[in-house]
Coordinates of C-alpha atoms in Angstrom, one line a residue:
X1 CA -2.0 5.4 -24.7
X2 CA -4.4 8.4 -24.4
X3 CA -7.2 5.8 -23.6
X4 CA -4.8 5.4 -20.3
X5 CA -4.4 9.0 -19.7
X6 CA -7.7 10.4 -19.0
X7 CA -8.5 7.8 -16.4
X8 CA -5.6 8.2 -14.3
X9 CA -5.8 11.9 -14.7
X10 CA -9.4 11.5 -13.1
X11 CA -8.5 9.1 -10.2
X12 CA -5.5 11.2 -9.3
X13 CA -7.8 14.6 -9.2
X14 CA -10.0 12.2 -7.1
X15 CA -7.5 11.1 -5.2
X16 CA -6.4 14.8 -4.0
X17 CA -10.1 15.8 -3.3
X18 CA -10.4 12.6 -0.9
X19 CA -6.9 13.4 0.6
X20 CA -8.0 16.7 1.9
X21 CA -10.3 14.9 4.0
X22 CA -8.6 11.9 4.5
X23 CA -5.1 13.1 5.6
X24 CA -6.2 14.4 9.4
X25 CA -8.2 11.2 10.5
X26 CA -5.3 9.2 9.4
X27 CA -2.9 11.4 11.3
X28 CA -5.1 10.7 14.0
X29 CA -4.7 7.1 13.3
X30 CA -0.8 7.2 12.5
X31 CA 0.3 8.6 15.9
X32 CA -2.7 6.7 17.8
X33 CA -1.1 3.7 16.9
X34 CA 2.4 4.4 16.7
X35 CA 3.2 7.5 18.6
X36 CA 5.1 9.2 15.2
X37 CA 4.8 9.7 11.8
X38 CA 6.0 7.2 9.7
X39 CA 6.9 8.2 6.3
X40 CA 7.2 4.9 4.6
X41 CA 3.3 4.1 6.4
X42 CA 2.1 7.1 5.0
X43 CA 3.5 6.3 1.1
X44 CA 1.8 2.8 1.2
X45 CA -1.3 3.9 2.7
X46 CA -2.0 6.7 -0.1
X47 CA -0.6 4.9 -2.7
X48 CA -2.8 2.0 -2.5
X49 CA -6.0 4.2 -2.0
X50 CA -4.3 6.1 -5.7
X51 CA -4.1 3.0 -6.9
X52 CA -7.9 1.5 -6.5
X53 CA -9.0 4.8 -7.8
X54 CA -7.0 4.1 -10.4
X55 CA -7.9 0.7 -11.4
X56 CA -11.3 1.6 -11.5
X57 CA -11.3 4.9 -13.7
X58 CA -9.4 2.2 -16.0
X59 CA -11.9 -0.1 -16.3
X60 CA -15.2 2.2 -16.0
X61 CA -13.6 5.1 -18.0
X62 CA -14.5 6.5 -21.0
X63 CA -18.0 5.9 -19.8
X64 CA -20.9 5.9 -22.9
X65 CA -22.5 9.4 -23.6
X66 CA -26.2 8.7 -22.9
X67 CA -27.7 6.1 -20.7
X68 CA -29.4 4.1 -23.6
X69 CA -26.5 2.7 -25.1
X70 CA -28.1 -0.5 -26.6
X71 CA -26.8 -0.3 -29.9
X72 CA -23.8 -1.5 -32.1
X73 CA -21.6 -4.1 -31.4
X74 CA -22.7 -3.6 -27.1
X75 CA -25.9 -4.7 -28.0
X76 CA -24.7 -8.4 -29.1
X77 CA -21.3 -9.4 -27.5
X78 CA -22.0 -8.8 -23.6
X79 CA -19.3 -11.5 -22.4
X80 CA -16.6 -14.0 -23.5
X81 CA -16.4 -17.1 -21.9
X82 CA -13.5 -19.0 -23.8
X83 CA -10.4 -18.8 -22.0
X84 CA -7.2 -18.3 -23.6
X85 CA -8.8 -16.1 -26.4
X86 CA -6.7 -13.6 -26.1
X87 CA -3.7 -16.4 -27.1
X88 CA -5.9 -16.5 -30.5
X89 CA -6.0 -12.7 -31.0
X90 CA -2.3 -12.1 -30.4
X91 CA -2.0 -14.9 -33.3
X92 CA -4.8 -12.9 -35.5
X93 CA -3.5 -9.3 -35.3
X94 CA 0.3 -9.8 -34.9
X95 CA 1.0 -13.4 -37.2
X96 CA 4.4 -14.6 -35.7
X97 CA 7.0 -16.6 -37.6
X98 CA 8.8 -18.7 -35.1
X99 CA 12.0 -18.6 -37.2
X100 CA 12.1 -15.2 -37.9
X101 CA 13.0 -13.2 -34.6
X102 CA 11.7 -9.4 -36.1
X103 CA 8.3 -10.8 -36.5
X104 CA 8.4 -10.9 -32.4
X105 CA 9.0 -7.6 -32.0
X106 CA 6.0 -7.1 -34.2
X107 CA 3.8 -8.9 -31.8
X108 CA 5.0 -7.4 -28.5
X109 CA 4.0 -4.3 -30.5
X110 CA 0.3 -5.4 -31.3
X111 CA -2.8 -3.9 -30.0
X112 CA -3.6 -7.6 -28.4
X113 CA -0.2 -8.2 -26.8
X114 CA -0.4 -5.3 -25.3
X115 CA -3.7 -5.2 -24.3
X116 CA -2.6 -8.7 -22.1
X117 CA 0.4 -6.9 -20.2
X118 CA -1.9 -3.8 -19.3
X119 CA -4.3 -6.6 -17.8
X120 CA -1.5 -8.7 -16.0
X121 CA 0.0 -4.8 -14.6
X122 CA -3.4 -3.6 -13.7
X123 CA -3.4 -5.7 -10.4
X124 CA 0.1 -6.5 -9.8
X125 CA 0.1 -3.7 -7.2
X126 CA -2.5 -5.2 -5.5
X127 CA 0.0 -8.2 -5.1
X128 CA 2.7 -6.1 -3.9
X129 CA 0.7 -4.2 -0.6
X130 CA -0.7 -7.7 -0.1
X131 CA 2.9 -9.0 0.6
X132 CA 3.7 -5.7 2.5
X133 CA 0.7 -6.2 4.8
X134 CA 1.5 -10.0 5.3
X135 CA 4.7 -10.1 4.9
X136 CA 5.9 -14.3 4.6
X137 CA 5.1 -15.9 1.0
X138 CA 2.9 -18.4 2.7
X139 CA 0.0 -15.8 2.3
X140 CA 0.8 -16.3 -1.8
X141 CA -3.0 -17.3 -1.4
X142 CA -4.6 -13.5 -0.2
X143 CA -2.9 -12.6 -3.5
X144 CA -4.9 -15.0 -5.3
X145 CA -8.1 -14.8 -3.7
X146 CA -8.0 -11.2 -3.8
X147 CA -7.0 -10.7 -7.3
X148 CA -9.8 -12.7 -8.5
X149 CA -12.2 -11.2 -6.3
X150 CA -11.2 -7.5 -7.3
X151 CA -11.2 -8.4 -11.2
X152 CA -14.7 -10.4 -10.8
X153 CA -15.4 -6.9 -9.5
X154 CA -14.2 -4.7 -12.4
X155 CA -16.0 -7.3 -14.5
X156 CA -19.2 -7.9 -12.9
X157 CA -19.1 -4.3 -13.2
X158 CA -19.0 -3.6 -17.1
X159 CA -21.4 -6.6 -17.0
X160 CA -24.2 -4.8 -15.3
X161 CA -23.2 -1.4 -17.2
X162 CA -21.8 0.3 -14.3
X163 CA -24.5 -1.5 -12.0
X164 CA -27.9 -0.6 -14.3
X165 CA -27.1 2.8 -14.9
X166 CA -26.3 2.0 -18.5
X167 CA -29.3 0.3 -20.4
X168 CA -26.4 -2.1 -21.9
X169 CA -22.7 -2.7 -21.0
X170 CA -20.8 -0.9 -22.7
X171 CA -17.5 -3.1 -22.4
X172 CA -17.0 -7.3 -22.3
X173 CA -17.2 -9.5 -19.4
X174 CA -14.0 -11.5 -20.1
X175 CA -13.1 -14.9 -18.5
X176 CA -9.6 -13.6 -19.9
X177 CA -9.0 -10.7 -18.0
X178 CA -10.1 -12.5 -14.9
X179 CA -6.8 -15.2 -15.4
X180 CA -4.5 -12.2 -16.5
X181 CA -5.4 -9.9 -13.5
X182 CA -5.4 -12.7 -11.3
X183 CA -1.8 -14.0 -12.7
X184 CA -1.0 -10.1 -12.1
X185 CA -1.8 -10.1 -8.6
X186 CA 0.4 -13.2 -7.8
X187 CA 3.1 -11.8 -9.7
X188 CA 3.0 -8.8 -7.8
X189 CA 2.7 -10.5 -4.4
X190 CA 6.8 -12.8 -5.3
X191 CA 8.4 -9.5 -6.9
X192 CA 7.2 -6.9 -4.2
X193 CA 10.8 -8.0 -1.7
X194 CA 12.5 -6.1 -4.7
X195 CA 10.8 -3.1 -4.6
X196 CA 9.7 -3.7 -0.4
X197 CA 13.6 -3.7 0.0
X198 CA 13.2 0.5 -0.5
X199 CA 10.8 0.9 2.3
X200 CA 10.9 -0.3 6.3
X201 CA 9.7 -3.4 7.1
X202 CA 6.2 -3.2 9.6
X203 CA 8.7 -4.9 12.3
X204 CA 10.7 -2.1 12.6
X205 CA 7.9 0.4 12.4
X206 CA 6.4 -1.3 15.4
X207 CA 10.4 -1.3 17.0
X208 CA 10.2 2.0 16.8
X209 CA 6.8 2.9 18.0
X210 CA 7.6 0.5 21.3
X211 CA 10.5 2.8 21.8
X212 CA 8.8 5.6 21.6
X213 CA 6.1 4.7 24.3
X214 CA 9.0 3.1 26.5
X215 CA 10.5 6.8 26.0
X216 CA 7.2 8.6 26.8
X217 CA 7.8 11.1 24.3
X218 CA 4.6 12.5 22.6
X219 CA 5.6 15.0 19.3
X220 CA 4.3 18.6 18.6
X221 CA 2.2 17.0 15.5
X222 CA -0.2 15.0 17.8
X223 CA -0.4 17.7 20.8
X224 CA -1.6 20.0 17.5
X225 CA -4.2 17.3 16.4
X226 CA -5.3 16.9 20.1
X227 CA -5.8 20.7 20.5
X228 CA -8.2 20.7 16.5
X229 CA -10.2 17.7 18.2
X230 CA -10.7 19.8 21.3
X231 CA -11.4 22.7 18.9
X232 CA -13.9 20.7 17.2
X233 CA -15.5 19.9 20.9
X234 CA -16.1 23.4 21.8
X235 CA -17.4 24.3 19.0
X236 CA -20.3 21.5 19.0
X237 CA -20.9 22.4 22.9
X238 CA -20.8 25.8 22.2
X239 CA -23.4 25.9 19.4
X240 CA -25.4 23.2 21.8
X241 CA -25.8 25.6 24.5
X242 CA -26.8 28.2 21.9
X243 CA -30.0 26.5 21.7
X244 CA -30.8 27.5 24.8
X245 CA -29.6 31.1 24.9
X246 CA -30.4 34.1 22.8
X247 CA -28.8 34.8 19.6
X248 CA -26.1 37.8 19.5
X249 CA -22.2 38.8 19.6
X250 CA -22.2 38.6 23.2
X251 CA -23.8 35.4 24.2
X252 CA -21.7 33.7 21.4
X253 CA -18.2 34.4 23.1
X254 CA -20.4 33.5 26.5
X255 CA -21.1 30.2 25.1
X256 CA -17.9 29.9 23.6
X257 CA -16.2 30.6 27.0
X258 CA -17.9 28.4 29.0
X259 CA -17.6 25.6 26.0
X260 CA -13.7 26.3 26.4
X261 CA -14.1 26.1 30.4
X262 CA -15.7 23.0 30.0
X263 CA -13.3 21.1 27.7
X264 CA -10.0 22.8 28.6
X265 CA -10.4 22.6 32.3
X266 CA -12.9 21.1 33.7
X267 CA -12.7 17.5 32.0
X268 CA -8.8 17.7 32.0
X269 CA -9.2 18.3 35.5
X270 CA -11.9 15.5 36.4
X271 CA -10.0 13.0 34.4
X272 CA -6.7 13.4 35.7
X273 CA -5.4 15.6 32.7
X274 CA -7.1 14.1 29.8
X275 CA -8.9 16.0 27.7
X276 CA -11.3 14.8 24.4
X277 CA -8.6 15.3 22.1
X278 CA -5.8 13.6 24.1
X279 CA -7.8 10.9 24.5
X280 CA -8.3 10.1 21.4
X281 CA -4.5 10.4 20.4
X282 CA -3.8 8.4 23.4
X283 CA -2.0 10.9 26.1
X284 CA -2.1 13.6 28.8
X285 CA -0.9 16.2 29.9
X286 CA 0.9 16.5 33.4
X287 CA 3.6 18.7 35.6
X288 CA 6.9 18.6 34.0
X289 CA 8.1 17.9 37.8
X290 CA 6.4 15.7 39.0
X291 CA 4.9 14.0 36.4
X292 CA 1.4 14.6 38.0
X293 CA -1.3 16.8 36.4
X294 CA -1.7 19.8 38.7
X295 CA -4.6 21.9 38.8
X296 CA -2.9 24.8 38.9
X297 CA -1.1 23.9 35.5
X298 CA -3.7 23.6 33.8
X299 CA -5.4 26.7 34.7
X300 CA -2.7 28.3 33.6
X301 CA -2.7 26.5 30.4
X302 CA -6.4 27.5 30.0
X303 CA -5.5 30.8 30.1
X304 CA -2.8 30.7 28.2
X305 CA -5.2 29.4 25.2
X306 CA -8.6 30.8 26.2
X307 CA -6.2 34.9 26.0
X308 CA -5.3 34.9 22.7
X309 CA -8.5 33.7 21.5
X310 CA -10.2 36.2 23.8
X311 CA -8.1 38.9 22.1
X312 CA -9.1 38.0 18.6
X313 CA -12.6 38.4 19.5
X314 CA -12.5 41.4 21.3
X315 CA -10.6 42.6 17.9
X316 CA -13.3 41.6 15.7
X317 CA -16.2 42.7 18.0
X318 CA -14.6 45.8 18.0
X319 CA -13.8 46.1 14.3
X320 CA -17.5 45.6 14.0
X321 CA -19.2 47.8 16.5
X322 CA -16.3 50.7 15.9
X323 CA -18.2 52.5 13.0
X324 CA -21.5 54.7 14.3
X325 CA -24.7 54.8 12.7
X326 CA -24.3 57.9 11.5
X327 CA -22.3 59.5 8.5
X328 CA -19.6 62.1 10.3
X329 CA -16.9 63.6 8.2
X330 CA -15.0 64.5 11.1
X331 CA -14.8 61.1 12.4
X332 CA -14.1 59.2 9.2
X333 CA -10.6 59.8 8.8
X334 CA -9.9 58.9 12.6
X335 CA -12.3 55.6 11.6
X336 CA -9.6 54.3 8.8
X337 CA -6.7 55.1 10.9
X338 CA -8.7 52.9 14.1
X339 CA -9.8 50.1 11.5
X340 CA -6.5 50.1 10.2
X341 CA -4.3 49.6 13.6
X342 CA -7.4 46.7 14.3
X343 CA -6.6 45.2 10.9
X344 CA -3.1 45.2 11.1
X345 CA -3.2 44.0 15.2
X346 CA -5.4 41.1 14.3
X347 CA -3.1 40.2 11.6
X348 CA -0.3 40.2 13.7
X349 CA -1.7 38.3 16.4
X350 CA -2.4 35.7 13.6
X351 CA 1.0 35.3 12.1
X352 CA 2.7 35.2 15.1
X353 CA 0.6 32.2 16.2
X354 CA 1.3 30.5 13.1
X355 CA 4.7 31.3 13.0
X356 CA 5.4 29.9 16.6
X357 CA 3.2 26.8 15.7
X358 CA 5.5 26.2 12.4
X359 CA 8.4 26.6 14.4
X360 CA 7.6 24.0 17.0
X361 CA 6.2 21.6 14.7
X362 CA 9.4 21.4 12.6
X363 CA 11.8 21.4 16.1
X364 CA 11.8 17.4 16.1
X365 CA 10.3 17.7 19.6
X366 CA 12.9 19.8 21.1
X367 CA 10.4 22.7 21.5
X368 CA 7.1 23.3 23.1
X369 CA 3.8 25.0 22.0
X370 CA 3.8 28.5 24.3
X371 CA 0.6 27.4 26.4
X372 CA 2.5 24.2 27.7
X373 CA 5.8 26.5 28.5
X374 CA 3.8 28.8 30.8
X375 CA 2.2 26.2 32.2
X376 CA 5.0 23.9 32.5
X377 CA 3.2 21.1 31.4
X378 CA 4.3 18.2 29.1
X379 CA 1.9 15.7 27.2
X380 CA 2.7 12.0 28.7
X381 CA 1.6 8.6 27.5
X382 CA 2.1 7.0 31.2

């Protein structure tokens, strides 16, 4: 069982490192194609990345310790061909007495017995998101085709010894393992209703996202991930008009500004209240009256963004220009005092952002972020 352990200990700390980087672009993905976050969408979605991790650190892992590995029995046995070998080693290891019922508790206990199961369980999974993806048992054949093609992977894989990196293979092409992950995968694929019955069905998913457009209703969580994207924006312009300027506190928050002007503005202006990020989460944001963006609403939205940032960075130019050049024992206790109250107001500033953000995002939609209240603008998907 320890030969398990270790592999799916190493896919899952893969697993988290890739999620990191995963999770935002599939928000983006989630809400651009149905408008909300959907639980049940978000469980399959990870848990089948989880799970090809995870059929792979079983089959590559424990990997040889150097690179020429030709020796011992990797040296002569490369690949089986027989099928149905592994009906001969269950009979080898575990000798079964048809008449006598404890000697068949002795076999489902055997190294080769149980060797078989983990390869029959290693793909149904694979069988299971196939029939959640597709849905009617007619597509019984996608389970099929893709079973064998993912275990003529795994083994074409040991085969080449981890595609040449290996001298030798260090584990058996088996003719075996492709009928038993292949049976696994169609297994999977007629038992997943029993476990499918726990989740929603893709029908009502795509009920509910239908509703939600008919309802024009556009949640905190996606406004938020339109606001990073835009974030992302200003700082590529920003740093592109930097090329072009000198180098110094200064012309940074210049550059910054007019980056901010640009994307929070200007383009939302021009393009009828669209900006990068709401374009690419599929809204936009218009008067809460008349449905309309306004210019003057989103002026006053700019500010209402563009001040608080402008605050933080008078804070920390000032934090970092406060101190003079020269050593002054007068001034230094005055100095701790100043760079304490800057400290503590550029703390505060920050934790009152995040707690108003927190707030909103877990409201359900019933509130607004503060820069959409002052401007009285909503985010609209018509």
């Amino acid at each position: 069982m320890s030969s398990y352990v270790f592999p799916i200990q190493t896919a899952f700390i893969i697993f988290v490192s890739a999620s990191m980087f995963l999770l935002v672009p599939w928000l983006i993905y989630g809400y651009r194609k149905d408008g909300f976050f959907s639980w049940s969408r978000f469980a399959v979605s990870f848990s089948f990345i989880f799970f090809l991790l995870a059929a792979y650190c079983l089959v590559i892992l424990p990997v040889p310790t150097t690179r020429n590995n030709c020796t011992g029995p990797a040296a002569h046995a490369f690949y089986n061909l027989s099928p149905f070998m592994f009906v001969k080693d269950i009979m080898r290891e575990t000798p079964v007495i048809w008449s006598q019922p404890s000697t068949w508790i002795n076999m489902l206990k055997g190294r080769a017995f149980l060797q078989v199961m983990f390869n029959v369980l290693l793909l149904m999974p694979l069988g299971v998101y196939i029939r959640y993806f597709w849905q009617k048992r007619a597509f019984w054949k996608h389970a099929l085709v893709a079973g064998f093609g993912l275990s003529l992977f795994f083994e074409i894989t040991q085969l080449t010894g981890l595609y040449g990196y290996y001298s030798c293979p260090y584990r058996l092409f088996d003719v075996d393992d492709l009928m038993l992950n292949t049976s696994g995968a169609v297994i999977g694929f007629f038992a997943a209703p029993l476990l499918l019955a726990l989740f929603p069905s893709r029908a009502s998913i795509q009920a509910k996202s239908e509703q939600i457009v008919e309802q024009n209703h556009v949640y905190p969580v996606p406004q938020l991930l339109a606001l990073l994207i835009d974030g992302i924006v200003v700082v590529l312009i920003a740093n592109f008009i930097s090329i072009f300027t000198l180098s110094n506190d200064i012309q940074d928050v210049i550059n910054t500004s007019t980056a901010m002007v640009i994307v929070l503005l200007f383009v939302p202006w021009v393009r009828s209240g669209v900006t990068p990020g709401s374009f690419v989460l599929r809204f936009r944001y218009v008067d809460r009256q008349s449905g309309m963006p306004k210019p003057r609403a989103l002026f006053k939205r700019f500010i209402a963004i563009y001040a608080p940032w402008l605050l933080l960075t008078i804070i920390q130019l000032a934090s970092k220009y406060a101190y003079p050049n020269y050593q002054n024992d007068v001034l230094d206790s005055y100095l701790i005092w100043i760079s304490l109250g800057v400290s503590t107001l550029y703390f505060l500033v920050y934790i009152v952002l995040l707690i108003h953000v927190v707030v909103v995002l877990f409201s359900g939609g019933k509130r607004s972020f503060y820069f959409d209240e002052v401007s009285r603008i909503r985010a609209s998907r018509k």
